[in-house]
Amino acid sequence: MPGARIVVEIRGSELESQAREVSQHLAELYVTLASGIVDDRVDHWATSMGLRPSAVSVRTYRSSWGYCRRDRSISFNWRLIQAPPEVIEYVVVHELAHLRHMNHGREFWN
């Protein structure tokens, strides 16, 4: 989505309520868009790396790009699609690597 822009203009007396509603709809849109992009990249890299997560999801996180759980499910922050493509690739590979090594120890980085 490089170069894509969404401009929202809200007028009227119910500004705060309308702004919350628009914000919610935009977040839902981004989750949908991110799901398609992330699913595609996970499929590509999971095949290449010989790894398969139990599930892939897109969520809202305040301070992380992605997360791998012990049940082998991985999730990604929808805001990741606002990052450059090479960052998306890195985060997908990073989370898939946690399927082999759950921590950031020496073996994870090798």
PDB file of N, CA and C in Angstrom:
ATOM      1  N   MET A   1       0.796  -1.178   0.000  1.00  0.00           N
ATOM      2  CA  MET A   1       0.000   0.000   0.000  1.00  0.00           C
ATOM      3  C   MET A   1       0.856   1.265   0.000  1.00  0.00           C
ATOM      4  N   PRO A   2       2.056   1.214  -0.510  1.00  0.00           N
ATOM      5  CA  PRO A   2       2.864   2.434  -0.528  1.00  0.00           C
ATOM      6  C   PRO A   2       2.142   3.551  -1.268  1.00  0.00           C
ATOM      7  N   GLY A   3       2.137   4.719  -0.674  1.00  0.00           N
ATOM      8  CA  GLY A   3       1.508   5.872  -1.296  1.00  0.00           C
ATOM      9  C   GLY A   3       0.010   5.965  -1.083  1.00  0.00           C
ATOM     10  N   ALA A   4      -0.600   4.923  -0.493  1.00  0.00           N
ATOM     11  CA  ALA A   4      -2.046   4.944  -0.263  1.00  0.00           C
ATOM     12  C   ALA A   4      -2.364   5.870   0.896  1.00  0.00           C
ATOM     13  N   ARG A   5      -3.471   6.583   0.774  1.00  0.00           N
ATOM     14  CA  ARG A   5      -3.893   7.502   1.831  1.00  0.00           C
ATOM     15  C   ARG A   5      -5.381   7.376   2.043  1.00  0.00           C
ATOM     16  N   ILE A   6      -5.781   7.511   3.283  1.00  0.00           N
ATOM     17  CA  ILE A   6      -7.194   7.584   3.624  1.00  0.00           C
ATOM     18  C   ILE A   6      -7.395   8.908   4.335  1.00  0.00           C
ATOM     19  N   VAL A   7      -8.280   9.734   3.803  1.00  0.00           N
ATOM     20  CA  VAL A   7      -8.563  11.030   4.405  1.00  0.00           C
ATOM     21  C   VAL A   7     -10.000  10.998   4.896  1.00  0.00           C
ATOM     22  N   VAL A   8     -10.194  11.347   6.157  1.00  0.00           N
ATOM     23  CA  VAL A   8     -11.527  11.343   6.748  1.00  0.00           C
ATOM     24  C   VAL A   8     -11.826  12.741   7.259  1.00  0.00           C
ATOM     25  N   GLU A   9     -12.962  13.285   6.844  1.00  0.00           N
ATOM     26  CA  GLU A   9     -13.383  14.600   7.315  1.00  0.00           C
ATOM     27  C   GLU A   9     -14.709  14.431   8.045  1.00  0.00           C
ATOM     28  N   ILE A  10     -14.756  14.923   9.273  1.00  0.00           N
ATOM     29  CA  ILE A  10     -15.969  14.802  10.080  1.00  0.00           C
ATOM     30  C   ILE A  10     -16.427  16.196  10.475  1.00  0.00           C
ATOM     31  N   ARG A  11     -17.697  16.469  10.238  1.00  0.00           N
ATOM     32  CA  ARG A  11     -18.270  17.769  10.599  1.00  0.00           C
ATOM     33  C   ARG A  11     -19.526  17.538  11.427  1.00  0.00           C
ATOM     34  N   GLY A  12     -19.852  18.482  12.260  1.00  0.00           N
ATOM     35  CA  GLY A  12     -21.106  18.395  13.000  1.00  0.00           C
ATOM     36  C   GLY A  12     -20.903  18.397  14.495  1.00  0.00           C
ATOM     37  N   SER A  13     -22.027  18.350  15.186  1.00  0.00           N
ATOM     38  CA  SER A  13     -22.001  18.474  16.638  1.00  0.00           C
ATOM     39  C   SER A  13     -21.631  17.178  17.350  1.00  0.00           C
ATOM     40  N   GLU A  14     -21.748  16.063  16.683  1.00  0.00           N
ATOM     41  CA  GLU A  14     -21.433  14.778  17.302  1.00  0.00           C
ATOM     42  C   GLU A  14     -20.031  14.326  16.914  1.00  0.00           C
ATOM     43  N   LEU A  15     -19.127  15.259  16.858  1.00  0.00           N
ATOM     44  CA  LEU A  15     -17.774  15.014  16.368  1.00  0.00           C
ATOM     45  C   LEU A  15     -17.062  13.879  17.102  1.00  0.00           C
ATOM     46  N   GLU A  16     -17.081  13.894  18.408  1.00  0.00           N
ATOM     47  CA  GLU A  16     -16.345  12.890  19.178  1.00  0.00           C
ATOM     48  C   GLU A  16     -16.887  11.488  18.929  1.00  0.00           C
ATOM     49  N   SER A  17     -18.188  11.336  18.936  1.00  0.00           N
ATOM     50  CA  SER A  17     -18.822  10.045  18.692  1.00  0.00           C
ATOM     51  C   SER A  17     -18.527   9.553  17.277  1.00  0.00           C
ATOM     52  N   GLN A  18     -18.626  10.439  16.317  1.00  0.00           N
ATOM     53  CA  GLN A  18     -18.351  10.070  14.929  1.00  0.00           C
ATOM     54  C   GLN A  18     -16.886   9.694  14.750  1.00  0.00           C
ATOM     55  N   ALA A  19     -15.995  10.416  15.402  1.00  0.00           N
ATOM     56  CA  ALA A  19     -14.566  10.123  15.287  1.00  0.00           C
ATOM     57  C   ALA A  19     -14.262   8.728  15.826  1.00  0.00           C
ATOM     58  N   ARG A  20     -14.868   8.349  16.941  1.00  0.00           N
ATOM     59  CA  ARG A  20     -14.662   6.999  17.492  1.00  0.00           C
ATOM     60  C   ARG A  20     -15.171   5.936  16.526  1.00  0.00           C
ATOM     61  N   GLU A  21     -16.331   6.194  15.944  1.00  0.00           N
ATOM     62  CA  GLU A  21     -16.913   5.231  15.013  1.00  0.00           C
ATOM     63  C   GLU A  21     -16.030   5.074  13.773  1.00  0.00           C
ATOM     64  N   VAL A  22     -15.569   6.176  13.232  1.00  0.00           N
ATOM     65  CA  VAL A  22     -14.684   6.122  12.062  1.00  0.00           C
ATOM     66  C   VAL A  22     -13.399   5.391  12.416  1.00  0.00           C
ATOM     67  N   SER A  23     -12.844   5.687  13.574  1.00  0.00           N
ATOM     68  CA  SER A  23     -11.612   5.039  14.019  1.00  0.00           C
ATOM     69  C   SER A  23     -11.797   3.528  14.120  1.00  0.00           C
ATOM     70  N   GLN A  24     -12.921   3.093  14.651  1.00  0.00           N
ATOM     71  CA  GLN A  24     -13.212   1.665  14.770  1.00  0.00           C
ATOM     72  C   GLN A  24     -13.319   1.016  13.390  1.00  0.00           C
ATOM     73  N   HIS A  25     -14.003   1.670  12.472  1.00  0.00           N
ATOM     74  CA  HIS A  25     -14.149   1.123  11.120  1.00  0.00           C
ATOM     75  C   HIS A  25     -12.799   1.052  10.400  1.00  0.00           C
ATOM     76  N   LEU A  26     -11.963   2.058  10.600  1.00  0.00           N
ATOM     77  CA  LEU A  26     -10.632   2.039   9.983  1.00  0.00           C
ATOM     78  C   LEU A  26      -9.790   0.902  10.545  1.00  0.00           C
ATOM     79  N   ALA A  27      -9.852   0.687  11.850  1.00  0.00           N
ATOM     80  CA  ALA A  27      -9.102  -0.418  12.461  1.00  0.00           C
ATOM     81  C   ALA A  27      -9.572  -1.754  11.888  1.00  0.00           C
ATOM     82  N   GLU A  28     -10.881  -1.921  11.717  1.00  0.00           N
ATOM     83  CA  GLU A  28     -11.418  -3.150  11.122  1.00  0.00           C
ATOM     84  C   GLU A  28     -10.926  -3.317   9.685  1.00  0.00           C
ATOM     85  N   LEU A  29     -10.889  -2.231   8.937  1.00  0.00           N
ATOM     86  CA  LEU A  29     -10.384  -2.271   7.566  1.00  0.00           C
ATOM     87  C   LEU A  29      -8.918  -2.684   7.549  1.00  0.00           C
ATOM     88  N   TYR A  30      -8.118  -2.082   8.416  1.00  0.00           N
ATOM     89  CA  TYR A  30      -6.698  -2.424   8.475  1.00  0.00           C
ATOM     90  C   TYR A  30      -6.481  -3.879   8.874  1.00  0.00           C
ATOM     91  N   VAL A  31      -7.280  -4.405   9.796  1.00  0.00           N
ATOM     92  CA  VAL A  31      -7.159  -5.817  10.180  1.00  0.00           C
ATOM     93  C   VAL A  31      -7.431  -6.703   8.969  1.00  0.00           C
ATOM     94  N   THR A  32      -8.461  -6.375   8.210  1.00  0.00           N
ATOM     95  CA  THR A  32      -8.789  -7.150   7.009  1.00  0.00           C
ATOM     96  C   THR A  32      -7.662  -7.084   5.986  1.00  0.00           C
ATOM     97  N   LEU A  33      -7.163  -5.879   5.724  1.00  0.00           N
ATOM     98  CA  LEU A  33      -6.056  -5.720   4.775  1.00  0.00           C
ATOM     99  C   LEU A  33      -4.810  -6.445   5.258  1.00  0.00           C
ATOM    100  N   ALA A  34      -4.492  -6.283   6.530  1.00  0.00           N
ATOM    101  CA  ALA A  34      -3.294  -6.911   7.092  1.00  0.00           C
ATOM    102  C   ALA A  34      -3.399  -8.430   7.049  1.00  0.00           C
ATOM    103  N   SER A  35      -4.578  -8.966   7.282  1.00  0.00           N
ATOM    104  CA  SER A  35      -4.754 -10.421   7.265  1.00  0.00           C
ATOM    105  C   SER A  35      -4.371 -11.002   5.915  1.00  0.00           C
ATOM    106  N   GLY A  36      -4.810 -10.367   4.849  1.00  0.00           N
ATOM    107  CA  GLY A  36      -4.461 -10.853   3.513  1.00  0.00           C
ATOM    108  C   GLY A  36      -2.972 -10.797   3.248  1.00  0.00           C
ATOM    109  N   ILE A  37      -2.345  -9.688   3.597  1.00  0.00           N
ATOM    110  CA  ILE A  37      -0.908  -9.517   3.364  1.00  0.00           C
ATOM    111  C   ILE A  37      -0.113 -10.485   4.220  1.00  0.00           C
ATOM    112  N   VAL A  38      -0.432 -10.549   5.508  1.00  0.00           N
ATOM    113  CA  VAL A  38       0.308 -11.409   6.431  1.00  0.00           C
ATOM    114  C   VAL A  38       0.123 -12.880   6.067  1.00  0.00           C
ATOM    115  N   ASP A  39      -1.099 -13.304   5.774  1.00  0.00           N
ATOM    116  CA  ASP A  39      -1.332 -14.700   5.397  1.00  0.00           C
ATOM    117  C   ASP A  39      -0.485 -15.095   4.194  1.00  0.00           C
ATOM    118  N   ASP A  40      -0.410 -14.228   3.210  1.00  0.00           N
ATOM    119  CA  ASP A  40       0.393 -14.495   2.021  1.00  0.00           C
ATOM    120  C   ASP A  40       1.867 -14.664   2.371  1.00  0.00           C
ATOM    121  N   ARG A  41       2.403 -13.767   3.183  1.00  0.00           N
ATOM    122  CA  ARG A  41       3.825 -13.819   3.543  1.00  0.00           C
ATOM    123  C   ARG A  41       4.124 -15.008   4.448  1.00  0.00           C
ATOM    124  N   VAL A  42       3.207 -15.323   5.373  1.00  0.00           N
ATOM    125  CA  VAL A  42       3.405 -16.485   6.242  1.00  0.00           C
ATOM    126  C   VAL A  42       3.410 -17.757   5.407  1.00  0.00           C
ATOM    127  N   ASP A  43       2.470 -17.900   4.471  1.00  0.00           N
ATOM    128  CA  ASP A  43       2.450 -19.083   3.602  1.00  0.00           C
ATOM    129  C   ASP A  43       3.765 -19.227   2.852  1.00  0.00           C
ATOM    130  N   HIS A  44       4.240 -18.133   2.287  1.00  0.00           N
ATOM    131  CA  HIS A  44       5.495 -18.155   1.531  1.00  0.00           C
ATOM    132  C   HIS A  44       6.660 -18.607   2.406  1.00  0.00           C
ATOM    133  N   TRP A  45       6.854 -17.919   3.533  1.00  0.00           N
ATOM    134  CA  TRP A  45       8.019 -18.199   4.376  1.00  0.00           C
ATOM    135  C   TRP A  45       7.880 -19.500   5.149  1.00  0.00           C
ATOM    136  N   ALA A  46       6.697 -19.889   5.551  1.00  0.00           N
ATOM    137  CA  ALA A  46       6.511 -21.155   6.265  1.00  0.00           C
ATOM    138  C   ALA A  46       6.913 -22.318   5.369  1.00  0.00           C
ATOM    139  N   THR A  47       6.536 -22.252   4.108  1.00  0.00           N
ATOM    140  CA  THR A  47       6.929 -23.285   3.155  1.00  0.00           C
ATOM    141  C   THR A  47       8.438 -23.288   2.965  1.00  0.00           C
ATOM    142  N   SER A  48       9.005 -22.127   2.772  1.00  0.00           N
ATOM    143  CA  SER A  48      10.446 -21.993   2.556  1.00  0.00           C
ATOM    144  C   SER A  48      11.253 -22.482   3.759  1.00  0.00           C
ATOM    145  N   MET A  49      10.763 -22.227   4.963  1.00  0.00           N
ATOM    146  CA  MET A  49      11.488 -22.577   6.186  1.00  0.00           C
ATOM    147  C   MET A  49      11.114 -23.962   6.719  1.00  0.00           C
ATOM    148  N   GLY A  50      10.129 -24.609   6.110  1.00  0.00           N
ATOM    149  CA  GLY A  50       9.695 -25.921   6.581  1.00  0.00           C
ATOM    150  C   GLY A  50       9.008 -25.861   7.939  1.00  0.00           C
ATOM    151  N   LEU A  51       8.299 -24.787   8.188  1.00  0.00           N
ATOM    152  CA  LEU A  51       7.607 -24.587   9.463  1.00  0.00           C
ATOM    153  C   LEU A  51       6.135 -24.314   9.194  1.00  0.00           C
ATOM    154  N   ARG A  52       5.283 -24.708  10.138  1.00  0.00           N
ATOM    155  CA  ARG A  52       3.861 -24.445   9.953  1.00  0.00           C
ATOM    156  C   ARG A  52       3.244 -24.035  11.290  1.00  0.00           C
ATOM    157  N   PRO A  53       2.758 -22.800  11.391  1.00  0.00           N
ATOM    158  CA  PRO A  53       2.081 -22.394  12.629  1.00  0.00           C
ATOM    159  C   PRO A  53       0.718 -23.076  12.738  1.00  0.00           C
ATOM    160  N   SER A  54       0.229 -23.221  13.964  1.00  0.00           N
ATOM    161  CA  SER A  54      -1.096 -23.827  14.151  1.00  0.00           C
ATOM    162  C   SER A  54      -2.206 -22.865  13.738  1.00  0.00           C
ATOM    163  N   ALA A  55      -1.936 -21.577  13.841  1.00  0.00           N
ATOM    164  CA  ALA A  55      -2.912 -20.549  13.448  1.00  0.00           C
ATOM    165  C   ALA A  55      -2.176 -19.234  13.240  1.00  0.00           C
ATOM    166  N   VAL A  56      -2.765 -18.382  12.409  1.00  0.00           N
ATOM    167  CA  VAL A  56      -2.215 -17.043  12.163  1.00  0.00           C
ATOM    168  C   VAL A  56      -3.358 -16.052  12.354  1.00  0.00           C
ATOM    169  N   SER A  57      -3.090 -14.990  13.102  1.00  0.00           N
ATOM    170  CA  SER A  57      -4.123 -13.980  13.316  1.00  0.00           C
ATOM    171  C   SER A  57      -3.512 -12.587  13.283  1.00  0.00           C
ATOM    172  N   VAL A  58      -4.379 -11.612  13.140  1.00  0.00           N
ATOM    173  CA  VAL A  58      -3.975 -10.204  13.153  1.00  0.00           C
ATOM    174  C   VAL A  58      -4.761  -9.531  14.267  1.00  0.00           C
ATOM    175  N   ARG A  59      -4.044  -8.780  15.097  1.00  0.00           N
ATOM    176  CA  ARG A  59      -4.648  -8.157  16.273  1.00  0.00           C
ATOM    177  C   ARG A  59      -4.131  -6.739  16.447  1.00  0.00           C
ATOM    178  N   THR A  60      -4.583  -6.115  17.509  1.00  0.00           N
ATOM    179  CA  THR A  60      -4.066  -4.809  17.902  1.00  0.00           C
ATOM    180  C   THR A  60      -3.118  -5.011  19.074  1.00  0.00           C
ATOM    181  N   TYR A  61      -1.879  -4.626  18.901  1.00  0.00           N
ATOM    182  CA  TYR A  61      -0.891  -4.640  19.981  1.00  0.00           C
ATOM    183  C   TYR A  61      -0.378  -3.228  20.166  1.00  0.00           C
ATOM    184  N   ARG A  62      -0.089  -2.878  21.395  1.00  0.00           N
ATOM    185  CA  ARG A  62       0.432  -1.536  21.666  1.00  0.00           C
ATOM    186  C   ARG A  62       1.931  -1.438  21.444  1.00  0.00           C
ATOM    187  N   SER A  63       2.658  -2.529  21.719  1.00  0.00           N
ATOM    188  CA  SER A  63       4.114  -2.393  21.723  1.00  0.00           C
ATOM    189  C   SER A  63       4.869  -3.528  21.044  1.00  0.00           C
ATOM    190  N   SER A  64       4.209  -4.333  20.240  1.00  0.00           N
ATOM    191  CA  SER A  64       4.952  -5.374  19.518  1.00  0.00           C
ATOM    192  C   SER A  64       4.382  -5.540  18.108  1.00  0.00           C
ATOM    193  N   TRP A  65       5.236  -6.011  17.228  1.00  0.00           N
ATOM    194  CA  TRP A  65       4.834  -6.245  15.838  1.00  0.00           C
ATOM    195  C   TRP A  65       4.222  -7.625  15.667  1.00  0.00           C
ATOM    196  N   GLY A  66       4.678  -8.568  16.476  1.00  0.00           N
ATOM    197  CA  GLY A  66       4.178  -9.922  16.349  1.00  0.00           C
ATOM    198  C   GLY A  66       4.401 -10.699  17.626  1.00  0.00           C
ATOM    199  N   TYR A  67       3.782 -11.891  17.684  1.00  0.00           N
ATOM    200  CA  TYR A  67       3.857 -12.692  18.891  1.00  0.00           C
ATOM    201  C   TYR A  67       3.684 -14.154  18.516  1.00  0.00           C
ATOM    202  N   CYS A  68       4.527 -15.012  19.088  1.00  0.00           N
ATOM    203  CA  CYS A  68       4.421 -16.457  18.879  1.00  0.00           C
ATOM    204  C   CYS A  68       4.083 -17.104  20.216  1.00  0.00           C
ATOM    205  N   ARG A  69       3.054 -17.927  20.232  1.00  0.00           N
ATOM    206  CA  ARG A  69       2.620 -18.593  21.463  1.00  0.00           C
ATOM    207  C   ARG A  69       3.116 -20.042  21.491  1.00  0.00           C
ATOM    208  N   ARG A  70       3.134 -20.599  22.681  1.00  0.00           N
ATOM    209  CA  ARG A  70       3.598 -21.987  22.852  1.00  0.00           C
ATOM    210  C   ARG A  70       2.729 -22.987  22.083  1.00  0.00           C
ATOM    211  N   ASP A  71       1.491 -22.639  21.794  1.00  0.00           N
ATOM    212  CA  ASP A  71       0.628 -23.549  21.027  1.00  0.00           C
ATOM    213  C   ASP A  71       0.910 -23.475  19.522  1.00  0.00           C
ATOM    214  N   ARG A  72       2.009 -22.766  19.166  1.00  0.00           N
ATOM    215  CA  ARG A  72       2.485 -22.628  17.784  1.00  0.00           C
ATOM    216  C   ARG A  72       1.611 -21.694  16.942  1.00  0.00           C
ATOM    217  N   SER A  73       0.781 -20.910  17.586  1.00  0.00           N
ATOM    218  CA  SER A  73       0.024 -19.899  16.842  1.00  0.00           C
ATOM    219  C   SER A  73       0.828 -18.603  16.852  1.00  0.00           C
ATOM    220  N   ILE A  74       0.721 -17.865  15.776  1.00  0.00           N
ATOM    221  CA  ILE A  74       1.409 -16.581  15.707  1.00  0.00           C
ATOM    222  C   ILE A  74       0.397 -15.500  15.349  1.00  0.00           C
ATOM    223  N   SER A  75       0.646 -14.320  15.871  1.00  0.00           N
ATOM    224  CA  SER A  75      -0.231 -13.195  15.556  1.00  0.00           C
ATOM    225  C   SER A  75       0.616 -11.970  15.272  1.00  0.00           C
ATOM    226  N   PHE A  76       0.027 -11.067  14.521  1.00  0.00           N
ATOM    227  CA  PHE A  76       0.733  -9.878  14.076  1.00  0.00           C
ATOM    228  C   PHE A  76      -0.111  -8.645  14.349  1.00  0.00           C
ATOM    229  N   ASN A  77       0.568  -7.548  14.590  1.00  0.00           N
ATOM    230  CA  ASN A  77      -0.082  -6.262  14.782  1.00  0.00           C
ATOM    231  C   ASN A  77      -0.550  -5.751  13.417  1.00  0.00           C
ATOM    232  N   TRP A  78      -1.792  -5.307  13.320  1.00  0.00           N
ATOM    233  CA  TRP A  78      -2.292  -4.811  12.026  1.00  0.00           C
ATOM    234  C   TRP A  78      -1.495  -3.610  11.543  1.00  0.00           C
ATOM    235  N   ARG A  79      -0.858  -2.887  12.455  1.00  0.00           N
ATOM    236  CA  ARG A  79      -0.075  -1.712  12.062  1.00  0.00           C
ATOM    237  C   ARG A  79       1.161  -2.085  11.241  1.00  0.00           C
ATOM    238  N   LEU A  80       1.503  -3.364  11.250  1.00  0.00           N
ATOM    239  CA  LEU A  80       2.661  -3.825  10.485  1.00  0.00           C
ATOM    240  C   LEU A  80       2.532  -3.483   9.002  1.00  0.00           C
ATOM    241  N   ILE A  81       1.317  -3.431   8.470  1.00  0.00           N
ATOM    242  CA  ILE A  81       1.162  -3.143   7.040  1.00  0.00           C
ATOM    243  C   ILE A  81       1.499  -1.702   6.698  1.00  0.00           C
ATOM    244  N   GLN A  82       1.690  -0.874   7.717  1.00  0.00           N
ATOM    245  CA  GLN A  82       2.116   0.500   7.476  1.00  0.00           C
ATOM    246  C   GLN A  82       3.638   0.591   7.357  1.00  0.00           C
ATOM    247  N   ALA A  83       4.318  -0.505   7.619  1.00  0.00           N
ATOM    248  CA  ALA A  83       5.779  -0.545   7.550  1.00  0.00           C
ATOM    249  C   ALA A  83       6.217  -0.902   6.131  1.00  0.00           C
ATOM    250  N   PRO A  84       7.486  -0.634   5.798  1.00  0.00           N
ATOM    251  CA  PRO A  84       7.999  -1.027   4.482  1.00  0.00           C
ATOM    252  C   PRO A  84       7.936  -2.554   4.302  1.00  0.00           C
ATOM    253  N   PRO A  85       7.829  -3.024   3.058  1.00  0.00           N
ATOM    254  CA  PRO A  85       7.719  -4.464   2.802  1.00  0.00           C
ATOM    255  C   PRO A  85       8.832  -5.295   3.443  1.00  0.00           C
ATOM    256  N   GLU A  86      10.061  -4.769   3.454  1.00  0.00           N
ATOM    257  CA  GLU A  86      11.162  -5.549   4.035  1.00  0.00           C
ATOM    258  C   GLU A  86      10.998  -5.724   5.548  1.00  0.00           C
ATOM    259  N   VAL A  87      10.325  -4.802   6.201  1.00  0.00           N
ATOM    260  CA  VAL A  87      10.055  -4.942   7.639  1.00  0.00           C
ATOM    261  C   VAL A  87       8.997  -6.024   7.853  1.00  0.00           C
ATOM    262  N   ILE A  88       7.981  -6.048   7.017  1.00  0.00           N
ATOM    263  CA  ILE A  88       6.955  -7.091   7.099  1.00  0.00           C
ATOM    264  C   ILE A  88       7.603  -8.457   6.937  1.00  0.00           C
ATOM    265  N   GLU A  89       8.465  -8.592   5.938  1.00  0.00           N
ATOM    266  CA  GLU A  89       9.165  -9.863   5.707  1.00  0.00           C
ATOM    267  C   GLU A  89       9.966 -10.268   6.941  1.00  0.00           C
ATOM    268  N   TYR A  90      10.722  -9.322   7.494  1.00  0.00           N
ATOM    269  CA  TYR A  90      11.557  -9.605   8.662  1.00  0.00           C
ATOM    270  C   TYR A  90      10.708 -10.090   9.838  1.00  0.00           C
ATOM    271  N   VAL A  91       9.619  -9.405  10.126  1.00  0.00           N
ATOM    272  CA  VAL A  91       8.786  -9.765  11.275  1.00  0.00           C
ATOM    273  C   VAL A  91       8.148 -11.138  11.068  1.00  0.00           C
ATOM    274  N   VAL A  92       7.686 -11.428   9.868  1.00  0.00           N
ATOM    275  CA  VAL A  92       7.099 -12.743   9.587  1.00  0.00           C
ATOM    276  C   VAL A  92       8.138 -13.840   9.804  1.00  0.00           C
ATOM    277  N   VAL A  93       9.329 -13.678   9.243  1.00  0.00           N
ATOM    278  CA  VAL A  93      10.392 -14.682   9.409  1.00  0.00           C
ATOM    279  C   VAL A  93      10.772 -14.808  10.885  1.00  0.00           C
ATOM    280  N   HIS A  94      10.874 -13.683  11.574  1.00  0.00           N
ATOM    281  CA  HIS A  94      11.229 -13.675  12.995  1.00  0.00           C
ATOM    282  C   HIS A  94      10.225 -14.491  13.817  1.00  0.00           C
ATOM    283  N   GLU A  95       8.939 -14.250  13.604  1.00  0.00           N
ATOM    284  CA  GLU A  95       7.921 -14.979  14.374  1.00  0.00           C
ATOM    285  C   GLU A  95       7.894 -16.458  13.996  1.00  0.00           C
ATOM    286  N   LEU A  96       8.073 -16.774  12.726  1.00  0.00           N
ATOM    287  CA  LEU A  96       8.144 -18.183  12.328  1.00  0.00           C
ATOM    288  C   LEU A  96       9.345 -18.873  12.963  1.00  0.00           C
ATOM    289  N   ALA A  97      10.463 -18.172  13.083  1.00  0.00           N
ATOM    290  CA  ALA A  97      11.666 -18.751  13.707  1.00  0.00           C
ATOM    291  C   ALA A  97      11.397 -19.142  15.156  1.00  0.00           C
ATOM    292  N   HIS A  98      10.467 -18.454  15.799  1.00  0.00           N
ATOM    293  CA  HIS A  98      10.122 -18.815  17.176  1.00  0.00           C
ATOM    294  C   HIS A  98       9.441 -20.180  17.257  1.00  0.00           C
ATOM    295  N   LEU A  99       8.965 -20.712  16.159  1.00  0.00           N
ATOM    296  CA  LEU A  99       8.404 -22.061  16.179  1.00  0.00           C
ATOM    297  C   LEU A  99       9.497 -23.092  16.439  1.00  0.00           C
ATOM    298  N   ARG A 100      10.748 -22.754  16.146  1.00  0.00           N
ATOM    299  CA  ARG A 100      11.899 -23.619  16.452  1.00  0.00           C
ATOM    300  C   ARG A 100      12.517 -23.286  17.796  1.00  0.00           C
ATOM    301  N   HIS A 101      12.645 -21.995  18.075  1.00  0.00           N
ATOM    302  CA  HIS A 101      13.270 -21.517  19.315  1.00  0.00           C
ATOM    303  C   HIS A 101      12.379 -20.430  19.897  1.00  0.00           C
ATOM    304  N   MET A 102      11.753 -20.739  21.031  1.00  0.00           N
ATOM    305  CA  MET A 102      10.761 -19.822  21.601  1.00  0.00           C
ATOM    306  C   MET A 102      11.354 -18.562  22.228  1.00  0.00           C
ATOM    307  N   ASN A 103      12.651 -18.542  22.469  1.00  0.00           N
ATOM    308  CA  ASN A 103      13.239 -17.359  23.101  1.00  0.00           C
ATOM    309  C   ASN A 103      14.214 -16.685  22.142  1.00  0.00           C
ATOM    310  N   HIS A 104      14.895 -15.668  22.619  1.00  0.00           N
ATOM    311  CA  HIS A 104      15.869 -14.950  21.798  1.00  0.00           C
ATOM    312  C   HIS A 104      17.293 -15.320  22.190  1.00  0.00           C
ATOM    313  N   GLY A 105      17.486 -16.574  22.571  1.00  0.00           N
ATOM    314  CA  GLY A 105      18.820 -17.050  22.931  1.00  0.00           C
ATOM    315  C   GLY A 105      19.718 -17.163  21.705  1.00  0.00           C
ATOM    316  N   ARG A 106      20.954 -17.581  21.955  1.00  0.00           N
ATOM    317  CA  ARG A 106      21.961 -17.684  20.891  1.00  0.00           C
ATOM    318  C   ARG A 106      21.481 -18.554  19.724  1.00  0.00           C
ATOM    319  N   GLU A 107      20.843 -19.679  20.033  1.00  0.00           N
ATOM    320  CA  GLU A 107      20.405 -20.589  18.962  1.00  0.00           C
ATOM    321  C   GLU A 107      19.328 -19.967  18.075  1.00  0.00           C
ATOM    322  N   PHE A 108      18.521 -19.087  18.644  1.00  0.00           N
ATOM    323  CA  PHE A 108      17.505 -18.408  17.835  1.00  0.00           C
ATOM    324  C   PHE A 108      18.162 -17.619  16.708  1.00  0.00           C
ATOM    325  N   TRP A 109      19.234 -16.909  17.021  1.00  0.00           N
ATOM    326  CA  TRP A 109      19.884 -16.021  16.055  1.00  0.00           C
ATOM    327  C   TRP A 109      20.767 -16.772  15.067  1.00  0.00           C
ATOM    328  N   ASN A 110      21.086 -18.021  15.351  1.00  0.00           N
ATOM    329  CA  ASN A 110      21.902 -18.816  14.418  1.00  0.00           C
ATOM    330  C   ASN A 110      20.986 -19.585  13.505  1.00  0.00           C
TER     331      ASN A 110
END
